[in-house]
XYZ file of C-alpha atoms in Angstrom:
655
model
C 17.856 5.677 -48.565
C 19.968 2.726 -49.557
C 22.872 4.435 -47.884
C 20.450 4.588 -44.612
C 20.671 0.720 -44.117
C 23.870 0.082 -43.322
C 24.045 3.062 -41.144
C 21.234 1.794 -38.983
C 22.864 -1.445 -38.672
C 25.806 0.157 -37.257
C 23.691 1.817 -34.453
C 22.205 -1.496 -33.910
C 25.519 -3.225 -33.346
C 27.134 -0.146 -31.259
C 23.874 -0.831 -28.813
C 24.671 -3.962 -28.686
C 28.426 -3.379 -27.912
C 27.799 -1.151 -25.200
C 25.433 -3.274 -23.426
C 27.755 -6.069 -23.806
C 30.390 -3.753 -22.281
C 28.701 -2.115 -19.627
C 26.217 -4.656 -17.823
C 22.690 -4.054 -16.922
C 23.637 -4.138 -13.112
C 25.781 -1.554 -13.683
C 22.612 1.061 -14.603
C 20.450 -0.467 -12.386
C 19.142 1.229 -9.096
C 21.424 0.854 -6.706
C 20.712 -1.960 -3.845
C 20.175 -0.838 -0.496
C 22.300 -1.907 1.977
C 20.568 -3.166 5.019
C 21.945 -2.235 8.927
C 24.156 -4.700 9.930
C 23.269 -6.310 13.706
C 26.032 -5.106 16.050
C 28.479 -7.444 17.634
C 26.479 -7.272 21.012
C 23.268 -7.817 19.619
C 24.411 -10.949 17.388
C 25.386 -14.226 18.733
C 27.906 -16.914 17.304
C 26.632 -18.178 14.159
C 27.251 -21.551 12.910
C 25.864 -24.451 10.763
C 22.415 -24.812 9.738
C 19.516 -26.252 11.699
C 15.500 -25.769 11.119
C 13.289 -25.809 13.910
C 10.047 -27.110 13.960
C 6.870 -25.062 14.026
C 4.763 -24.497 17.133
C 0.935 -23.263 17.168
C -0.594 -21.400 20.160
C -2.421 -18.735 20.428
C -3.148 -18.412 16.171
C -4.347 -15.020 16.047
C -0.631 -14.143 15.810
C 0.334 -16.698 12.729
C -2.702 -14.652 10.259
C -3.994 -16.090 8.058
C -3.929 -20.148 8.342
C -5.845 -23.313 8.387
C -7.595 -24.620 10.965
C -4.401 -26.701 12.121
C -2.218 -23.824 12.314
C -0.731 -23.505 8.852
C -1.357 -21.481 5.927
C -3.000 -22.620 2.517
C -0.077 -21.030 0.289
C -0.367 -23.944 -2.587
C -1.262 -21.003 -5.394
C -2.062 -17.310 -5.920
C -5.592 -16.103 -7.363
C -3.787 -14.457 -10.664
C -4.777 -11.065 -10.471
C -2.765 -8.405 -12.528
C -3.211 -4.402 -12.407
C -5.452 -4.028 -15.406
C -8.684 -5.402 -13.167
C -11.217 -3.768 -11.113
C -10.745 -3.973 -7.432
C -13.757 -2.412 -6.342
C -15.600 -5.300 -4.718
C -14.229 -7.792 -2.530
C -16.418 -11.100 -2.462
C -16.785 -12.630 1.535
C -17.622 -15.869 2.615
C -19.539 -15.279 5.553
C -18.493 -17.567 8.568
C -21.016 -17.766 11.623
C -18.084 -19.217 13.931
C -16.223 -16.156 13.479
C -13.098 -18.564 14.418
C -10.271 -20.210 12.804
C -12.155 -22.346 10.292
C -11.719 -21.818 6.788
C -15.164 -23.519 6.090
C -17.696 -22.022 7.496
C -21.212 -23.384 9.434
C -24.151 -23.013 6.762
C -27.089 -22.635 8.494
C -30.935 -23.774 7.492
C -32.587 -20.159 7.993
C -31.070 -16.844 9.370
C -32.698 -13.252 10.194
C -31.233 -10.302 7.872
C -31.895 -7.270 10.528
C -31.487 -4.498 7.402
C -30.769 -1.116 9.055
C -31.673 0.824 5.747
C -32.953 0.378 2.313
C -32.209 -2.557 0.498
C -34.002 -4.486 -2.859
C -34.083 -8.184 -4.133
C -32.001 -7.882 -6.982
C -33.788 -10.359 -9.140
C -37.340 -8.567 -8.821
C -36.648 -5.410 -7.718
C -38.415 -5.812 -4.424
C -37.448 -2.872 -2.006
C -36.861 -3.910 1.252
C -36.950 -0.686 3.577
C -35.596 -0.195 7.202
C -34.142 2.483 8.977
C -31.095 2.305 11.806
C -33.638 2.647 15.074
C -36.735 0.245 13.068
C -34.840 -2.361 10.939
C -36.722 -4.210 8.141
C -36.598 -8.054 9.620
C -36.260 -10.414 6.654
C -36.210 -14.324 7.000
C -34.543 -16.321 5.007
C -34.671 -20.485 4.257
C -33.375 -23.160 2.200
C -35.274 -26.505 1.327
C -34.731 -28.200 -1.587
C -32.503 -26.266 -3.322
C -34.489 -22.799 -3.123
C -34.041 -19.977 -1.444
C -37.319 -18.345 0.155
C -37.187 -14.697 1.456
C -40.067 -13.772 3.629
C -40.678 -9.987 4.523
C -43.550 -8.192 6.129
C -45.025 -11.824 6.753
C -45.111 -12.541 3.298
C -43.048 -14.708 0.682
C -41.282 -12.138 -1.632
C -39.041 -14.048 -3.760
C -37.849 -17.684 -4.269
C -34.978 -19.117 -6.120
C -31.633 -20.886 -6.051
C -30.187 -17.756 -5.512
C -31.130 -14.446 -3.910
C -29.215 -10.772 -4.036
C -30.292 -8.769 -1.062
C -28.170 -5.148 -2.595
C -28.044 -1.847 -0.720
C -29.635 0.918 -2.299
C -26.787 3.316 -1.427
C -23.085 1.715 -0.811
C -21.887 4.739 1.417
C -22.000 4.313 4.942
C -25.198 6.581 5.493
C -26.962 3.753 3.594
C -27.102 2.186 6.781
C -26.206 -1.530 8.153
C -27.260 -4.920 8.229
C -26.956 -7.486 11.023
C -27.212 -11.242 10.648
C -28.717 -13.377 13.019
C -28.285 -16.739 13.427
C -29.743 -19.511 16.086
C -28.307 -20.377 18.299
C -26.493 -16.722 18.422
C -23.183 -16.602 17.255
C -20.131 -13.628 17.738
C -21.358 -12.562 14.085
C -24.987 -11.716 15.342
C -23.728 -8.350 16.945
C -21.545 -7.245 14.011
C -22.681 -4.703 11.568
C -22.358 -5.202 7.946
C -22.097 -3.008 4.886
C -22.087 -4.347 1.596
C -24.458 -6.591 -0.410
C -25.240 -10.215 0.247
C -25.450 -13.259 -2.182
C -27.086 -16.405 -0.478
C -27.691 -19.972 -2.209
C -28.738 -23.085 -1.188
C -26.061 -24.777 -0.192
C -26.566 -28.901 -0.327
C -30.081 -28.899 -0.690
C -31.120 -26.977 2.967
C -28.458 -25.087 3.595
C -27.836 -21.352 3.423
C -24.266 -20.116 1.894
C -23.758 -16.453 2.477
C -21.020 -14.273 0.401
C -21.023 -10.913 0.971
C -20.273 -8.358 -1.740
C -18.549 -5.597 0.250
C -16.892 -2.772 -1.287
C -13.140 -3.143 -1.162
C -13.022 0.529 0.953
C -15.776 -0.985 3.180
C -13.730 -4.408 3.896
C -10.848 -2.539 4.677
C -13.062 -0.990 7.395
C -13.363 -4.376 8.993
C -9.737 -5.031 8.924
C -7.468 -1.989 9.638
C -8.590 -0.582 12.919
C -8.527 -4.081 15.050
C -5.313 -4.633 13.056
C -3.464 -1.662 13.981
C -4.291 1.414 17.231
C -6.068 4.389 15.617
C -3.695 6.468 16.757
C -0.685 5.049 15.412
C 0.159 7.345 12.700
C -1.505 7.854 9.131
C 1.161 6.564 6.947
C 1.709 2.916 9.233
C -2.232 2.594 9.068
C -2.047 3.315 4.966
C 0.561 0.043 5.105
C -1.761 -1.682 7.125
C -4.699 -0.609 4.638
C -2.558 -1.664 1.192
C -1.258 -4.823 2.752
C -4.578 -6.271 4.076
C -6.369 -5.572 0.470
C -3.263 -6.931 -1.515
C -3.672 -10.247 0.899
C -7.476 -10.206 0.054
C -7.482 -10.364 -3.642
C -4.183 -12.997 -3.528
C -5.941 -15.502 -1.475
C -6.858 -18.619 -3.398
C -9.951 -19.829 -2.300
C -11.458 -23.194 -2.319
C -14.273 -22.234 -4.557
C -14.621 -19.223 -7.573
C -17.756 -17.927 -5.788
C -15.538 -15.961 -3.428
C -12.329 -14.197 -2.673
C -11.224 -14.470 1.077
C -13.623 -15.991 4.057
C -14.504 -13.623 6.651
C -13.148 -16.224 9.559
C -9.948 -15.467 11.866
C -8.273 -17.674 9.394
C -8.366 -15.094 6.481
C -7.883 -11.735 8.238
C -10.949 -11.894 10.466
C -13.035 -9.317 8.819
C -15.580 -8.126 11.935
C -17.860 -5.682 9.921
C -18.225 -1.974 10.401
C -18.776 -0.747 14.120
C -20.942 2.094 13.343
C -21.066 3.548 17.216
C -16.993 3.205 17.118
C -14.941 6.076 16.225
C -11.328 5.063 14.060
C -11.174 8.634 12.265
C -7.432 7.921 11.214
C -8.080 3.925 10.016
C -11.062 5.263 8.127
C -8.585 8.001 6.576
C -5.963 5.743 5.900
C -8.270 3.535 3.942
C -9.614 5.966 2.085
C -6.316 7.740 1.242
C -5.179 3.948 -0.033
C -7.702 3.857 -2.579
C -6.308 2.307 -5.875
C -3.071 1.430 -4.403
C -2.090 -2.309 -4.325
C 0.945 -4.329 -4.080
C 2.107 -6.093 -6.944
C 5.080 -8.408 -7.907
C 6.028 -9.841 -11.204
C 2.419 -8.829 -12.701
C 0.715 -10.259 -9.727
C -1.003 -9.289 -6.440
C 1.306 -9.925 -3.786
C 0.375 -12.063 -0.916
C 1.058 -9.881 1.481
C 1.592 -11.082 4.750
C 2.008 -8.974 8.334
C 2.073 -9.285 11.883
C 2.597 -7.502 15.175
C 6.308 -8.048 15.722
C 9.161 -9.911 13.575
C 11.795 -9.896 16.820
C 14.198 -7.600 14.727
C 14.610 -10.033 11.661
C 12.304 -10.567 9.009
C 11.452 -14.157 7.483
C 10.302 -15.921 4.486
C 7.391 -17.398 3.361
C 9.182 -20.774 2.533
C 10.708 -20.822 6.025
C 7.471 -20.747 7.596
C 5.867 -23.231 4.919
C 8.653 -25.340 3.738
C 8.372 -26.847 0.493
C 7.131 -23.887 -1.244
C 8.695 -20.747 -2.543
C 5.958 -19.571 -4.211
C 5.677 -16.752 -2.211
C 9.493 -15.581 -1.577
C 9.816 -13.355 -4.320
C 8.514 -10.090 -2.835
C 10.494 -10.707 0.000
C 14.084 -10.867 1.469
C 15.343 -11.384 5.041
C 16.526 -7.924 6.337
C 17.600 -6.688 10.083
C 14.690 -4.309 11.461
C 16.175 -2.375 14.053
C 12.785 -0.431 14.223
C 11.474 -3.666 15.939
C 13.662 -3.921 18.544
C 13.876 -0.183 19.352
C 10.196 0.640 20.134
C 9.763 -1.780 22.985
C 6.926 -3.670 23.376
C 5.505 -6.679 24.828
C 6.283 -9.410 22.328
C 10.080 -9.205 23.097
C 10.944 -11.111 26.368
C 14.186 -11.615 28.303
C 15.620 -13.688 30.463
C 19.095 -12.131 31.817
C 22.228 -14.591 33.055
C 24.164 -13.202 35.818
C 27.540 -14.834 35.516
C 29.034 -16.498 38.626
C 25.757 -15.974 40.557
C 22.771 -18.137 41.686
C 20.299 -18.577 39.422
C 17.278 -16.605 40.449
C 14.629 -18.111 37.761
C 13.380 -21.661 39.034
C 12.270 -23.278 36.088
C 15.232 -22.862 34.224
C 17.538 -23.908 37.017
C 15.681 -27.269 36.800
C 16.463 -27.452 33.322
C 19.905 -27.020 33.597
C 20.198 -29.391 36.259
C 18.226 -31.900 34.082
C 20.894 -31.508 31.418
C 23.719 -31.832 34.048
C 22.684 -35.016 35.417
C 22.600 -36.311 31.658
C 25.818 -34.609 31.027
C 27.528 -36.245 34.339
C 25.413 -39.860 34.568
C 24.352 -38.672 38.009
C 22.920 -35.643 39.761
C 25.509 -32.549 41.423
C 24.363 -29.409 42.916
C 23.843 -26.705 40.018
C 26.088 -23.200 41.685
C 25.798 -21.060 38.623
C 26.440 -20.116 35.169
C 29.632 -18.675 33.684
C 29.287 -18.680 30.255
C 26.528 -18.605 28.195
C 25.610 -18.064 23.963
C 22.854 -18.437 21.778
C 23.887 -19.725 18.216
C 23.246 -21.786 14.727
C 21.120 -20.350 12.551
C 18.109 -21.955 11.674
C 18.674 -21.211 8.295
C 21.562 -20.086 5.940
C 20.658 -16.217 5.731
C 19.201 -15.641 9.213
C 21.074 -13.928 11.988
C 18.254 -13.646 15.053
C 16.683 -16.877 14.354
C 19.037 -19.120 16.202
C 18.527 -22.870 17.327
C 20.954 -23.878 20.134
C 22.118 -22.279 23.672
C 25.546 -23.172 25.227
C 26.224 -23.039 28.639
C 29.001 -23.399 30.733
C 27.756 -24.107 34.450
C 29.512 -24.586 37.870
C 28.327 -27.349 40.025
C 29.224 -29.008 43.367
C 29.912 -32.717 42.561
C 30.172 -34.656 45.249
C 32.090 -32.066 47.119
C 34.184 -31.119 44.512
C 33.454 -27.897 42.395
C 33.826 -28.452 38.729
C 32.870 -26.876 35.220
C 30.342 -28.678 33.082
C 29.827 -27.633 29.240
C 25.955 -28.234 27.823
C 24.456 -27.751 24.812
C 20.907 -28.012 23.994
C 17.497 -26.894 21.495
C 17.580 -23.198 22.614
C 13.575 -23.455 21.998
C 13.297 -25.776 24.902
C 12.867 -22.905 27.279
C 9.567 -21.937 25.838
C 8.143 -25.965 25.780
C 5.567 -26.250 28.193
C 7.056 -28.964 30.001
C 9.707 -26.454 31.160
C 8.146 -23.092 30.503
C 11.210 -20.571 31.481
C 9.155 -18.071 29.703
C 5.915 -19.396 30.390
C 3.148 -18.629 31.502
C 4.745 -14.824 30.661
C 4.798 -15.931 27.010
C 0.749 -16.045 25.986
C 1.638 -14.822 22.453
C 3.959 -18.227 21.127
C 6.936 -16.025 20.444
C 8.751 -17.595 17.763
C 12.410 -17.136 17.384
C 15.461 -16.769 19.995
C 18.659 -15.142 20.122
C 21.065 -13.041 22.718
C 23.771 -10.841 23.416
C 26.653 -10.236 26.167
C 25.443 -7.495 28.937
C 27.840 -6.359 31.702
C 28.816 -9.717 33.592
C 26.726 -11.698 31.917
C 24.317 -12.692 28.716
C 21.085 -11.651 27.710
C 18.611 -14.437 26.026
C 16.056 -12.904 23.518
C 12.741 -14.354 22.854
C 10.757 -12.439 19.868
C 8.480 -12.526 16.955
C 5.221 -12.288 17.543
C 3.496 -13.684 14.211
C 5.153 -15.308 11.683
C 7.875 -12.519 10.804
C 7.294 -12.205 6.974
C 6.150 -8.980 5.263
C 4.420 -6.115 7.702
C 5.829 -5.696 11.123
C 2.721 -3.443 12.645
C 4.871 -2.396 15.920
C 7.938 -1.403 13.849
C 5.953 0.137 10.968
C 4.510 2.646 13.783
C 8.164 3.724 14.477
C 8.937 4.321 11.166
C 6.201 6.561 10.730
C 6.809 8.097 14.308
C 10.200 8.961 12.467
C 8.739 10.389 9.611
C 8.849 7.489 7.032
C 6.115 7.338 4.235
C 3.753 4.580 3.361
C 6.176 4.142 0.203
C 9.275 3.913 2.039
C 7.836 1.077 4.708
C 6.380 -0.708 2.103
C 9.672 -0.965 0.129
C 11.171 -1.924 3.311
C 9.305 -5.168 4.419
C 8.344 -6.110 0.295
C 11.592 -4.555 -1.434
C 11.169 -6.969 -4.502
C 7.601 -5.227 -4.402
C 5.680 -2.019 -5.437
C 2.286 0.046 -5.035
C 0.852 0.389 -8.308
C -2.354 2.035 -8.983
C -5.493 0.321 -9.920
C -9.280 0.435 -10.474
C -11.137 0.806 -7.470
C -14.297 2.513 -6.587
C -14.945 4.885 -3.851
C -18.317 4.162 -2.331
C -18.232 6.887 -0.556
C -18.903 8.997 -2.972
C -22.368 11.212 -3.661
C -25.146 9.037 -5.187
C -23.294 5.755 -5.080
C -26.010 3.744 -5.753
C -25.315 -0.519 -5.984
C -27.407 -0.239 -9.364
C -26.667 2.715 -11.871
C -29.129 4.934 -13.095
C -30.143 4.946 -16.657
C -31.508 7.955 -16.722
C -32.696 11.312 -14.071
C -36.114 12.863 -14.243
C -38.289 15.127 -11.718
C -41.794 14.199 -10.541
C -44.213 15.922 -12.922
C -47.324 15.905 -10.961
C -48.760 17.932 -8.498
C -47.618 14.647 -6.073
C -46.705 11.089 -7.231
C -46.747 7.836 -4.450
C -43.168 5.751 -4.525
C -44.470 2.319 -3.938
C -43.129 -1.363 -2.865
C -44.054 -2.626 -6.234
C -45.540 -2.088 -10.030
C -49.134 -1.304 -9.507
C -51.378 0.249 -7.087
C -51.871 -2.547 -5.150
C -48.664 -2.430 -3.011
C -47.542 -0.275 -0.349
C -46.815 3.163 -0.124
C -43.192 4.012 0.832
C -43.464 7.589 0.270
C -45.225 10.742 -1.467
C -43.640 12.791 -3.327
C -44.254 16.535 -4.095
C -43.916 18.146 -7.806
C -40.298 18.314 -9.068
C -38.880 16.346 -6.702
C -35.702 14.520 -8.405
C -35.914 10.981 -9.178
C -32.943 8.502 -10.330
C -34.599 6.120 -13.136
C -33.252 2.359 -12.747
C -35.118 0.641 -15.470
C -38.809 0.513 -16.356
C -41.503 -2.679 -15.582
C -45.142 -3.070 -16.838
C -45.381 0.860 -17.048
C -43.826 1.680 -13.802
C -40.309 3.370 -13.827
C -38.221 1.776 -10.975
C -36.302 4.806 -9.370
C -33.871 5.705 -6.447
C -35.707 8.807 -4.440
C -33.865 10.214 -0.868
C -31.774 6.691 -0.968
C -34.764 4.542 -1.058
C -35.479 2.178 -4.363
C -39.625 2.238 -5.228
C -42.014 2.412 -8.355
C -44.019 5.245 -9.620
C -45.826 5.266 -12.451
C -44.481 6.149 -15.625
C -46.625 9.439 -16.539
C -45.898 10.784 -13.589
C -42.283 11.495 -14.263
C -40.610 13.531 -16.356
C -37.645 11.965 -17.810
C -34.480 13.788 -18.975
C -31.334 12.189 -19.737
C -27.607 13.587 -18.711
C -25.702 13.924 -20.968
C -28.050 15.956 -22.812
C -28.539 14.446 -26.716
C -28.211 18.032 -28.362
C -24.588 18.051 -26.408
C -23.431 16.927 -29.690
C -22.450 13.108 -28.686
C -23.324 10.760 -31.628
C -26.201 8.240 -31.293
C -25.287 4.900 -30.082
C -26.813 3.481 -33.131
C -30.282 3.531 -35.978
C -33.353 1.666 -36.295
C -36.268 1.176 -37.942
C -39.705 0.314 -37.210
C -40.601 -3.606 -38.182
C -42.455 -4.792 -40.822
C -46.255 -5.291 -39.928
C -45.877 -3.057 -36.830
C -48.813 -0.473 -37.202
C -48.698 0.816 -33.407
C -45.265 1.672 -33.611
C -45.921 5.349 -31.830
C -43.435 7.796 -29.978
C -43.890 8.327 -26.602
C -43.356 11.210 -24.039
C -42.137 8.713 -21.454
C -40.729 5.314 -21.134
C -43.960 4.125 -20.006
C -47.553 2.713 -21.652
C -48.684 5.398 -19.317
C -47.293 8.311 -21.053
C -48.773 10.391 -23.512
C -48.343 9.111 -27.428
C -46.687 11.692 -29.821
C -46.852 10.656 -33.124
C -47.550 6.991 -34.703
C -44.148 5.735 -37.081
C -44.877 3.586 -40.024
C -42.913 0.423 -40.801
C -39.378 1.028 -42.529
C -39.100 4.232 -40.983
C -35.572 4.768 -39.291
C -34.449 6.478 -36.677
C -31.342 7.507 -34.563
C -31.061 5.469 -30.991
C -29.615 7.201 -28.322
C -30.401 5.461 -24.955
C -32.377 2.688 -22.912
C -34.243 2.358 -19.952
C -35.684 -1.104 -19.562
C -37.843 -2.006 -22.478
C -37.866 1.502 -24.094
C -35.544 3.608 -26.558
C -34.767 7.065 -26.756
C -34.769 7.709 -30.315
C -34.489 10.832 -32.310
C -37.267 11.033 -35.657
C -37.612 13.635 -37.895
C -36.082 15.919 -35.336
C -37.996 15.022 -32.159
C -36.905 13.078 -29.598
C -38.922 10.476 -27.720
C -39.547 7.126 -26.170
C -40.205 4.221 -28.551
C -40.998 0.156 -27.133
C -38.143 -1.859 -28.199
C -40.486 -4.546 -29.310
C -41.611 -1.946 -31.913
C -38.344 -1.866 -33.845
C -35.728 -3.426 -35.291
C -32.243 -4.418 -32.867
C -30.093 -1.194 -32.969
C -27.614 -1.177 -35.486
C -24.244 0.639 -33.586
C -22.366 2.498 -36.005
C -20.604 4.349 -33.432
C -18.439 3.340 -31.003
C -19.190 4.980 -27.915
C -20.183 3.806 -24.196
C -23.582 3.092 -23.902
C -25.453 4.957 -21.427
C -28.450 2.479 -20.833
C -29.394 -0.363 -18.734
C -31.491 -3.367 -19.783
């Protein structure tokens, strides 16, 4: 044993020396060499110049503040080990650019499906053709819920939940006064409504992440663009939603145009490829340095990607996943977001606005006016940032003029962005997209000035992603190009389209035991009948209230008297599992009866005396399913001591 210690030290020393001689960079993955722009595509490069940002059609700059800038002060810190099944979306009734929503004093929920109030489990049942109409008002910090002409709940917070999370469970429409663009939107998911500033309603939709993407992806990309491109859009939009840093901790992102513009789900519109891409991307998200990536995207990048700190100076927090690369696909797949101004040397200038702009600079250069004849040389140059090649800022021209009868050459130099200023508008009104970069290249006997980049140019270029997909790249390759320092990781994300995806998980399963049973809207015979169920109808048991079982039957939530349901558990306790704990009848309790079901209406089996112990297996509401003297039965929780949990296992019960 003594001889092994120096041997281990020798091996450790050799290991350290190996890495000193062979740096880690030599064994790291070989860096990708980006394509360099060709000489005819790239203009002369010179000193750094930072051009100013301008705002026009802000839908190209998604996401952003109301003034056109993006709130990039911080990230929401989400790590790969979290559950990403639900996005909390702050509803914005303007459906415009404002981050802050308009809070209304009253609203109508048209519920085209089966819902319930989570606080009191009051069922609300509508259909696609005949919605349940629920009115909500706020006053004095209290939300009041009216359904069927009656007040069914009031409190500071109300949760309206779908019974079935999948699309087949229906949808909700939110109707405001006056009517807004949101009034015609179909929303999936649940809703949390709180009283805001006393008499306003604040609405946050808790929507399955998959369904949230249903309201993003089909509107950001054409459904025919290819499944791999659509998967890139799904992963990028999903990651952005969880990386946004909201102003309040009750939501993740807003529904406005400022934050991807969540547009619900149009039941009557078919986007099969988009929906399949969202499903295929379940559990996939972008991470960099252990955190969700603030994953930007836009229509085009103009042939070159961009960094967040170049668009929002002074903050390099979000630069880590990105780099500046030349994107030939954005140029090769022609689109309406790349404009051209062709200059033909020695010929009259056809563009009248361009001719006027040059004439003004000629007058400024000479100190007097002169007749403009032609352009004999043009060059767009001067990088906006040190590592950019297609984001240039200066236009140099040599023009021929007739100066008082003498023909001469005049050299001019000015900011190339003047070509798109409203005062001159060389690219106006053709450029209604607020394109953002300029560059140029030689053409036969002339020069072409290019104006492109619809959006910020950061991250995923949607048009180029389409081209990459068409040429066989998968979503991993495409994502890797636009987010070279990030990686796609697998995370926990529930699929709401799986069978029986309920918003409230069952505690048990059973069937109607009598000849028939009535599913009612509340725990008494005074409540209305939702449906009459024949014997042996399968029911999913959620909990128990006053002897009535809260059940889901045919995708509706309602109440059945406890003695009319034969409750059986899954998995079966006879399958070899351990009990979740042990308990005994409380001292002084003389009516601790074992019952055939989790209800006061069930049949008593035997009375158990104080001090006798039993195995505890499951819980349904206020009832435990126990094993006593070899017999399985139910006992009310008030009759026994708090179970001692002697085994570490998942508890299959709901309180």
